[in-house]
XYZ file of N, CA and C in Angstrom:
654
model
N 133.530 94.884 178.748
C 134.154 94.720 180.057
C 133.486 93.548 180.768
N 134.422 92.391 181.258
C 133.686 91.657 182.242
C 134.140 91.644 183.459
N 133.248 91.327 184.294
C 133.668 91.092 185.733
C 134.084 89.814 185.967
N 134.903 89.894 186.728
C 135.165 87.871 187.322
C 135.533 87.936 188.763
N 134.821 87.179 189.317
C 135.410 87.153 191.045
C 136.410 86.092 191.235
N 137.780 86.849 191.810
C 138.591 85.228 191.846
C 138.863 85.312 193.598
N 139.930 84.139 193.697
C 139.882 83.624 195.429
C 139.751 84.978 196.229
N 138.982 84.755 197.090
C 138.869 85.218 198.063
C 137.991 86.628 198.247
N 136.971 86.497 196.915
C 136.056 87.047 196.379
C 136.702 88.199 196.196
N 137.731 88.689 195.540
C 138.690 89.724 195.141
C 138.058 89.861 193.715
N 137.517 91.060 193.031
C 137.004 91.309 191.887
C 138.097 91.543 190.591
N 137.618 90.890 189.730
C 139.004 91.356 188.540
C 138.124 91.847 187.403
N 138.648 92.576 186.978
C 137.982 93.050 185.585
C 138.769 93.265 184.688
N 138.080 92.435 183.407
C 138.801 92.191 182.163
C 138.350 93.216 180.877
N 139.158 94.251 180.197
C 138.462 95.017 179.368
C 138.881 93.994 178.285
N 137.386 93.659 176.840
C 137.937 92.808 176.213
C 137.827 93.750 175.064
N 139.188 94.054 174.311
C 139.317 94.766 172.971
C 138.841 94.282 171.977
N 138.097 94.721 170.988
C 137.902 93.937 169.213
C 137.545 95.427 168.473
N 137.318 94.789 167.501
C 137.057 95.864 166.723
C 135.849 96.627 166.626
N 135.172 97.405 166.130
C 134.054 97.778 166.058
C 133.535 97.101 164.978
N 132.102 97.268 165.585
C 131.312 96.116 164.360
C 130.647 96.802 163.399
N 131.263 96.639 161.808
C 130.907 97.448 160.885
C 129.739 97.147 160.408
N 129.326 98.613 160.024
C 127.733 98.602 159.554
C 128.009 98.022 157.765
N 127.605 97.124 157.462
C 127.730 96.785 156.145
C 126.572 97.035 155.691
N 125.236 97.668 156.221
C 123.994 97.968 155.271
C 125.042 99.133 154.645
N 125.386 100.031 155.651
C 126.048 101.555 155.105
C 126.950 101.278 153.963
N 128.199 100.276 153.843
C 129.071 99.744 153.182
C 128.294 99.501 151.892
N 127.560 98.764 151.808
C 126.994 98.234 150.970
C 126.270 98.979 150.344
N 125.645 100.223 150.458
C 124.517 101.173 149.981
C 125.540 102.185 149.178
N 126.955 102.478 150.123
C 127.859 103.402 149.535
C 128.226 102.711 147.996
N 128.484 101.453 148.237
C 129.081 100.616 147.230
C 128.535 100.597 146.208
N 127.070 100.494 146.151
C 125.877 100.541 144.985
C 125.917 102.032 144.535
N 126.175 103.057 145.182
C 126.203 104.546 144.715
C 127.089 104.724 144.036
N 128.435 104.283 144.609
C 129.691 104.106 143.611
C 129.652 103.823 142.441
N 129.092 102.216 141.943
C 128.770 102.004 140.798
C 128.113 102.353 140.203
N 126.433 103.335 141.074
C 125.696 103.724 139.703
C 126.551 104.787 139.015
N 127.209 105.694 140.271
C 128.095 106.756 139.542
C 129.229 106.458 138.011
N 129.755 105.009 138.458
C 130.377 105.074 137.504
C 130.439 104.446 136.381
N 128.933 103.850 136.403
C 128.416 103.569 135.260
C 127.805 105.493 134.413
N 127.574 105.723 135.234
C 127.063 107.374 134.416
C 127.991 107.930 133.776
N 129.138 107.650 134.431
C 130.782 108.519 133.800
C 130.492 107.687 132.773
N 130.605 106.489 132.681
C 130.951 105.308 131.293
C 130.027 105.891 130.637
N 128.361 106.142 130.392
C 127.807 106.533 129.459
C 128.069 108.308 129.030
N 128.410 108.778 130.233
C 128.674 110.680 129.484
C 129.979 110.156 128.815
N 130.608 108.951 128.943
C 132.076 108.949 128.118
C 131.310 108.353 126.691
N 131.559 107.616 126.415
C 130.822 106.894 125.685
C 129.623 107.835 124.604
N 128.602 108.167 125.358
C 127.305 109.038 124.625
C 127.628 110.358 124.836
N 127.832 110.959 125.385
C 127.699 112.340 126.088
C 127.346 112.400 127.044
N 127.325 113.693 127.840
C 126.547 114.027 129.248
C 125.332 113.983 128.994
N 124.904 114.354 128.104
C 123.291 114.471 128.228
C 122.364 113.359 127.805
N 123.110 112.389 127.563
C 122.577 110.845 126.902
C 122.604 110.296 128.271
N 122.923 110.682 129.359
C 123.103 109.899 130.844
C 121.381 110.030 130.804
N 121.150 108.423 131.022
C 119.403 108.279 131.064
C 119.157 107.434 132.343
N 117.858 106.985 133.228
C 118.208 106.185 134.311
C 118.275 105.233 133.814
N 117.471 104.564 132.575
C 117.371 103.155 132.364
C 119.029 102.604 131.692
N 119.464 103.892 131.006
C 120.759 103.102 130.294
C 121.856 103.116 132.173
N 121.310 103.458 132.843
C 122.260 103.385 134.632
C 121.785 102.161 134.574
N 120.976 102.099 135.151
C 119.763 100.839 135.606
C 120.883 99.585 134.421
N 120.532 99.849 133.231
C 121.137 98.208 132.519
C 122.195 98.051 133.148
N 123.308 98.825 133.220
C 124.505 99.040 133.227
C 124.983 98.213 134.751
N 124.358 98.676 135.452
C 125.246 97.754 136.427
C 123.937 97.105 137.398
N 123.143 96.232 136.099
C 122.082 95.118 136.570
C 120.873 95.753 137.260
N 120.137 96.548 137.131
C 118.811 96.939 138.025
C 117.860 97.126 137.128
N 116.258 97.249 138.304
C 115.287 98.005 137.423
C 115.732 99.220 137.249
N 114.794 100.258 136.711
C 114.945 102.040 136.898
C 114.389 102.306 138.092
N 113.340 101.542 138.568
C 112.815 102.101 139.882
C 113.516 102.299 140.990
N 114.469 100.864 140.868
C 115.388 100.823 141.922
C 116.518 101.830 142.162
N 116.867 102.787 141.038
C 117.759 103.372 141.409
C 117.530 104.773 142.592
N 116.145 104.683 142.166
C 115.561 105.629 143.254
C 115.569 105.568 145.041
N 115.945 104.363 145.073
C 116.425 103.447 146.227
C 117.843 104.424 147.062
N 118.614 104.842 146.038
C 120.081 105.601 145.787
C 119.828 106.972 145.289
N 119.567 107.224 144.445
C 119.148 108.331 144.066
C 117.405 109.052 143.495
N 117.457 109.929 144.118
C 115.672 110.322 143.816
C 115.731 110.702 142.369
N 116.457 111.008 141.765
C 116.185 111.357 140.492
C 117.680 111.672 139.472
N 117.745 112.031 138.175
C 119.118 112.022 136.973
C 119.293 113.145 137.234
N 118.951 114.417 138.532
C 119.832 115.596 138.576
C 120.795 114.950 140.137
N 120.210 114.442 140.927
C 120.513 113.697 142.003
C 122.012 113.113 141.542
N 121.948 112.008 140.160
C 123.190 111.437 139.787
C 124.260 112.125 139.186
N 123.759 113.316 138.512
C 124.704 114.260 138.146
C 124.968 115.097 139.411
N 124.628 115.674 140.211
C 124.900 116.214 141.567
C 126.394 115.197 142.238
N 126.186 114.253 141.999
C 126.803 112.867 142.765
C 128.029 112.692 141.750
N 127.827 113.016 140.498
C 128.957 113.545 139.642
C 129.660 114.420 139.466
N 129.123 115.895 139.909
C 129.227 116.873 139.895
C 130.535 116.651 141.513
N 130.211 116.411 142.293
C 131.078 116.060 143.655
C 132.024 115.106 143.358
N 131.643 114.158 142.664
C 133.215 112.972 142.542
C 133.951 113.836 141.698
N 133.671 114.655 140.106
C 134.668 115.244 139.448
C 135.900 115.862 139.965
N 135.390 116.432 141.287
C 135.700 118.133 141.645
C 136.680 117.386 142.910
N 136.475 116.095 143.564
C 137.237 115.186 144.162
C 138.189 114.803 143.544
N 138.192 114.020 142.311
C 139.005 113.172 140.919
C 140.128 114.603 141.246
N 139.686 115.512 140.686
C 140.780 116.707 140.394
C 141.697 117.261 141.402
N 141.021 117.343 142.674
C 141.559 117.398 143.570
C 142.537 116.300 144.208
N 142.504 115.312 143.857
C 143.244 113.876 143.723
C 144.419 114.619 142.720
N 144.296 114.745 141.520
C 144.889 114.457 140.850
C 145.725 115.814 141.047
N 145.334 116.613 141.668
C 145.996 118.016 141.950
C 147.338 117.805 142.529
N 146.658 117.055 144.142
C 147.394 116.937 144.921
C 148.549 116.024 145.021
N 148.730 114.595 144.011
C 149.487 113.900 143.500
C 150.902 114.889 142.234
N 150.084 115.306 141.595
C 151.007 116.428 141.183
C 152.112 117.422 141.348
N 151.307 117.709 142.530
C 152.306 118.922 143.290
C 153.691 118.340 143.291
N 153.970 117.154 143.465
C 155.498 116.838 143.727
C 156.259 117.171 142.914
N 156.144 117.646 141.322
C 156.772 117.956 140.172
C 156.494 119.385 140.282
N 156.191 120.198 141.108
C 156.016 121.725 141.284
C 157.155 122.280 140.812
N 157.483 123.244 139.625
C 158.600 124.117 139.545
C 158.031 125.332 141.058
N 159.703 125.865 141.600
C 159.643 126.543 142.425
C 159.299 127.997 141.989
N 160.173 128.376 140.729
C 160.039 129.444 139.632
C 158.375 130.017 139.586
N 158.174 131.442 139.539
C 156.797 131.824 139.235
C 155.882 130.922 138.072
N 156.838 131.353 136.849
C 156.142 131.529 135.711
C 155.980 129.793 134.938
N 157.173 129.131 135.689
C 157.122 127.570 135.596
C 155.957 127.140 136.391
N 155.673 127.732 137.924
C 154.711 127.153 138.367
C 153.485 127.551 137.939
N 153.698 128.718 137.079
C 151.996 129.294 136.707
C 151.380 128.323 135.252
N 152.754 127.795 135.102
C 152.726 127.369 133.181
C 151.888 126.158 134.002
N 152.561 125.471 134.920
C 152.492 123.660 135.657
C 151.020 123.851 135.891
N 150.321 124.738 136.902
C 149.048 125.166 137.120
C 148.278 124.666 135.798
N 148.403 125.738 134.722
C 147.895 125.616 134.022
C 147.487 124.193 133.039
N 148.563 123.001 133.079
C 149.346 122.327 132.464
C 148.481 121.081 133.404
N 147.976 121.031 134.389
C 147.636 120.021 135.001
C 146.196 120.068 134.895
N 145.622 121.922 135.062
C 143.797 121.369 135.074
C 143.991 120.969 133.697
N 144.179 121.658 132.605
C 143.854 121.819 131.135
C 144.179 119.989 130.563
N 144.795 119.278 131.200
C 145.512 118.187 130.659
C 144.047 117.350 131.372
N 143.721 117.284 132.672
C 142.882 116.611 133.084
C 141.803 116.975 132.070
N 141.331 118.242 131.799
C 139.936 118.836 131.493
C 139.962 118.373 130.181
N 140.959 118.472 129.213
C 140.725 117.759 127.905
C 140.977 115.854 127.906
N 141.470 115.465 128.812
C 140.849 114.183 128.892
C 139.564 113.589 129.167
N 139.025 114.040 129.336
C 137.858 113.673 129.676
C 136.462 114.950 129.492
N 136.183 114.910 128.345
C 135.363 116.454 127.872
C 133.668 116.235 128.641
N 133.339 115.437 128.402
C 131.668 115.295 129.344
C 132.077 115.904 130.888
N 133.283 114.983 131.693
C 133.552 115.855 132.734
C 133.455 117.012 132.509
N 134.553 117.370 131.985
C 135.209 118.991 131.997
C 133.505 119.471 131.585
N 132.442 119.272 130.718
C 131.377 119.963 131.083
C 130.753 120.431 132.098
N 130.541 119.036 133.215
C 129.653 118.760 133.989
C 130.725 119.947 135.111
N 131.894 119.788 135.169
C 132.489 120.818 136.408
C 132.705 122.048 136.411
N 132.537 122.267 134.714
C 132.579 123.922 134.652
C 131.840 124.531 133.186
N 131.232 123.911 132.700
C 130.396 124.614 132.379
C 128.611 124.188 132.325
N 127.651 124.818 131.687
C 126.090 125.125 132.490
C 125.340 123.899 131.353
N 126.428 123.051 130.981
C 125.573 122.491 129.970
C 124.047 121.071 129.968
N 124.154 121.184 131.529
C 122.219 120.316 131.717
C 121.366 121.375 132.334
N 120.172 121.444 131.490
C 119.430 122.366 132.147
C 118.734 122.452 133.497
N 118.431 123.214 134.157
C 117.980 123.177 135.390
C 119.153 122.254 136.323
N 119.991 121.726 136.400
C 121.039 121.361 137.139
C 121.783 122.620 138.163
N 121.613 122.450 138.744
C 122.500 123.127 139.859
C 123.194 122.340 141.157
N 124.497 122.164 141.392
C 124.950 121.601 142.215
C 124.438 121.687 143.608
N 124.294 120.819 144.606
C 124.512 121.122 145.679
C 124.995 121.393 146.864
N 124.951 122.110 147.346
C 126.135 122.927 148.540
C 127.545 121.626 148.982
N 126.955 120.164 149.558
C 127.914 119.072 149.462
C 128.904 118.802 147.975
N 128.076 118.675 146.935
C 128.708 118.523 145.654
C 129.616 119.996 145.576
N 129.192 120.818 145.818
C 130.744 122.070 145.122
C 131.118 121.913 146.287
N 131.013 121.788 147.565
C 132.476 121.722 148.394
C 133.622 121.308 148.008
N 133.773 120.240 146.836
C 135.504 120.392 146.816
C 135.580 120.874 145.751
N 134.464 121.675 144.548
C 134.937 122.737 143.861
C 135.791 123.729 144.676
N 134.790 124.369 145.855
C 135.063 125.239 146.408
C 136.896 125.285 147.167
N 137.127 124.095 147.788
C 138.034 123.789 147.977
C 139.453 123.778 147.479
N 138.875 123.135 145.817
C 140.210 123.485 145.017
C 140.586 124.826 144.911
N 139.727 125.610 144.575
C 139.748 127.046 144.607
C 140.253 127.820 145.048
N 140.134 127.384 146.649
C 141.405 128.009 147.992
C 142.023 127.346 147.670
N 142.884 126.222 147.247
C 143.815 125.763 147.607
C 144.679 126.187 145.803
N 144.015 126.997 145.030
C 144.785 127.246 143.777
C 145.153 129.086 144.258
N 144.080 129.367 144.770
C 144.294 130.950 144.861
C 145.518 131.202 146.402
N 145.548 129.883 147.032
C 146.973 129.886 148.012
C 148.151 129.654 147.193
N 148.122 128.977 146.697
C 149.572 128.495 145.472
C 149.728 129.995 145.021
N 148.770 130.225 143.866
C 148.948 131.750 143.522
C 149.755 132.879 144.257
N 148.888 133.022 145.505
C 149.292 134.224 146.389
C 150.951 133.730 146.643
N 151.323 132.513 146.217
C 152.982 132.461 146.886
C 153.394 133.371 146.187
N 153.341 133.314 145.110
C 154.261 133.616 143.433
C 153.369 135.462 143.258
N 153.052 135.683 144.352
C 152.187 137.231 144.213
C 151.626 137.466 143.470
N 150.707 136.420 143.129
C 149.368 136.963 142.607
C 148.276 136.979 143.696
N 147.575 137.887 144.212
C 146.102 138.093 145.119
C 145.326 138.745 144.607
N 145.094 139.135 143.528
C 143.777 139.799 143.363
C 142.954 139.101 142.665
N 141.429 139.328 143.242
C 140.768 138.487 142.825
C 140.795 138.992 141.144
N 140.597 139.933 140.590
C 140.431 139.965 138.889
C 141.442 139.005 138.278
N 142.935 138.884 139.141
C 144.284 138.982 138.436
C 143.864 137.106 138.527
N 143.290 137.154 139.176
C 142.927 135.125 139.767
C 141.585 134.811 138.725
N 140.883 135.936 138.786
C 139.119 135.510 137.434
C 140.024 135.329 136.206
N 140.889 136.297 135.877
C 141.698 136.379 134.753
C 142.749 134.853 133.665
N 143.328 134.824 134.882
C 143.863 133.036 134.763
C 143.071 132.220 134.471
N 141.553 132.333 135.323
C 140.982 130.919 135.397
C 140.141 131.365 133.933
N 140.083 132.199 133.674
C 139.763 132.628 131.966
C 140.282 132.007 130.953
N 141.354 132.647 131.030
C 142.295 132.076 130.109
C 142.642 130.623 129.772
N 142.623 130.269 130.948
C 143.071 128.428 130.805
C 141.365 128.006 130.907
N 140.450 128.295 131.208
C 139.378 127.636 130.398
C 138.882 128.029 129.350
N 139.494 128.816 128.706
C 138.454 129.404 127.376
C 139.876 128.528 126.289
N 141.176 128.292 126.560
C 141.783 127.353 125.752
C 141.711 126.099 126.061
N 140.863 125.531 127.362
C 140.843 124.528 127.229
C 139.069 124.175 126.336
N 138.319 124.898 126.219
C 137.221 125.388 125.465
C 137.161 125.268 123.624
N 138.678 126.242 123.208
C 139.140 126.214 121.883
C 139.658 124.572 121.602
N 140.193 123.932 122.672
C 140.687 123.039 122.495
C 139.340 121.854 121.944
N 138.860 121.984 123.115
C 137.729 120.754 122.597
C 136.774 120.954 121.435
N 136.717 122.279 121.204
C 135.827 122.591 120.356
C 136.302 123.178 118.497
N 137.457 123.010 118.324
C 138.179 123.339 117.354
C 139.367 122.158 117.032
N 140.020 120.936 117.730
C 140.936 120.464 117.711
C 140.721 119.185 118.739
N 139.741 118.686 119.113
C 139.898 117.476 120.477
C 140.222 116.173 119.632
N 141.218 116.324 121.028
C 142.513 115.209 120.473
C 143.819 115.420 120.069
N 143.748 116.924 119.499
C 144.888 117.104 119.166
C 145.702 117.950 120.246
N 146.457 119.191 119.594
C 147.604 119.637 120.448
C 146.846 121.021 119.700
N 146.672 121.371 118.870
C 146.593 122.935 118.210
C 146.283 124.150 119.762
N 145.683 123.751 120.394
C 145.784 125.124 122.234
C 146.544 124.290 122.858
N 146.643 123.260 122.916
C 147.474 122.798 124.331
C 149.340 123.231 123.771
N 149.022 123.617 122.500
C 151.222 123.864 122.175
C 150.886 125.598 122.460
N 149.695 126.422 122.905
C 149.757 127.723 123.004
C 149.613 127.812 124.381
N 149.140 127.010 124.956
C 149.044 127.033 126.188
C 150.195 128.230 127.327
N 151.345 127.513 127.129
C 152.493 128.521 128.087
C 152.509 129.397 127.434
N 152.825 129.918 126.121
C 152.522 131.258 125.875
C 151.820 132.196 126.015
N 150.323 131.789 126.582
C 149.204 132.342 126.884
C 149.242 132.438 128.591
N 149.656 131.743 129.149
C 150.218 131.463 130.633
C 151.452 132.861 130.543
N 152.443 133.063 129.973
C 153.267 133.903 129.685
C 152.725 135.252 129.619
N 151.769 135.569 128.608
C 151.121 136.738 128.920
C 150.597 136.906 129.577
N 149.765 135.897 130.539
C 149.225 136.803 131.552
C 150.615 137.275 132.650
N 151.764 136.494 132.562
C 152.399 136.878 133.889
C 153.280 138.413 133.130
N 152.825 138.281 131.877
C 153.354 139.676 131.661
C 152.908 141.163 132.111
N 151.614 140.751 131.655
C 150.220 141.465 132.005
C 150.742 142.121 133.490
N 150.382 141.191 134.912
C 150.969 141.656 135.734
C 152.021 141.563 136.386
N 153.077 141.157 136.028
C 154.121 141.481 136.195
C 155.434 140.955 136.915
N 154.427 139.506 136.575
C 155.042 138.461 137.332
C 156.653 137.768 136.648
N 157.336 137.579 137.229
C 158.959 137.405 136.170
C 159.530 135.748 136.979
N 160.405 135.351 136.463
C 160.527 134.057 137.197
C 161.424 134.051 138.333
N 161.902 135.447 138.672
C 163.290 135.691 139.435
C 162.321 134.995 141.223
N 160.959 135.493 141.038
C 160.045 134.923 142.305
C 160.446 133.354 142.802
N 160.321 133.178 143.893
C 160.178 131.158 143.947
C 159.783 131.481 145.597
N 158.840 130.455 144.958
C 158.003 129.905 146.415
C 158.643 129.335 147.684
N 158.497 129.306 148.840
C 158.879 129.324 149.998
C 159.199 127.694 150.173
């Protein structure tokens, strides 16, 4: 805001608009986190999850090892930081999806199924790091599973359209479609041998309880 006195010592005041002045240390620090992250995806793709080392981060996108400590205190820190982008990625990729939603129960329970299982066998080091225990002493932190947690409500709301609410009838599903997406990687990755059993196995459970396709969502 400035002041200006014009004739007749009459005060005017000018508010002058711009933008806010961006913090580019912040920009710039996010930006370096970004890349160490996704240099780590490139090596759990590449080596495995558990071949993620700091120094093969560090080569990868130009640093010492010390420096990464700058960004992260330590390789549970970068998997933590992985552990949160995955569970984001999916939730991305969830929510882009939905537009091909069958309205039908048992179409939308097959689609459910049909979207984690398709993400989760593309990419198998992920699909470790988001659901199952495979680095030791790793445990996420409360920020990193927030959008686990998230997807979660937002799969067990879909559900409850098509009347499923119970929590067993909801542990039950998320069983099923990870223990074939499980057979899959571990008996067949790459191929189709669980992903062509997939809706049939989706099928029994809506047999199980009693779900029929005559249902459709609101």
């Amino acid at each position: 805001m400035t002041r200006l006195t014009g004739p007749g010592h009459r005060t005017i005041l000018l508010i002058v608009l711009g933008e806010p002045r961006r913090d580019r240390k912040t920009e710039r620090r996010a930006a370096i986190r970004r890349e160490i992250v996704d240099a780590a995806w490139q090596i759990a793709r590449d080596k495995g999850l558990a071949q993620v080392t700091l120094r093969d981060v560090a080569d990868l996108v130009g640093m010492r090892p010390p420096s990464l400590y700058t960004h992260f205190e330590s390789k549970n820190a970068i998997y933590d930081a992985m552990f949160g982008d995955a569970w984001t990625q999916y939730a991305e990729h969830s929510k882009t999806a939905e537009a091909d939603e069958p309205r039908t129960s048992r179409a939308a329970m097959r689609f459910y199924a049909r979207v984690f299982f398709d993400f989760a066998v593309a990419f198998p080091a992920r699909h470790q790091l988001m659901n199952l225990r495979t680095i030791p002493d790793f445990t996420p932190s409360a920020d990193a599973y927030a959008p686990s947690m998230a997807v979660m409500e937002h799969f067990v709301a879909r559900m409850a359209r098509h009347g499923v609410h119970g929590r067993d009838d909801i542990d039950l599903f998320v069983a099923i479609v990870s223990g074939m997406i499980d057979a899959q990687l571990a008996n067949d990755p790459g191929g189709t041998r669980w992903s062509g059993l997939l809706d049939r196995a989706v099928d029994m459970f809506a047999d199980n309880i009693g779900i029929t396709d005559e249902r459709s969502r609101p």
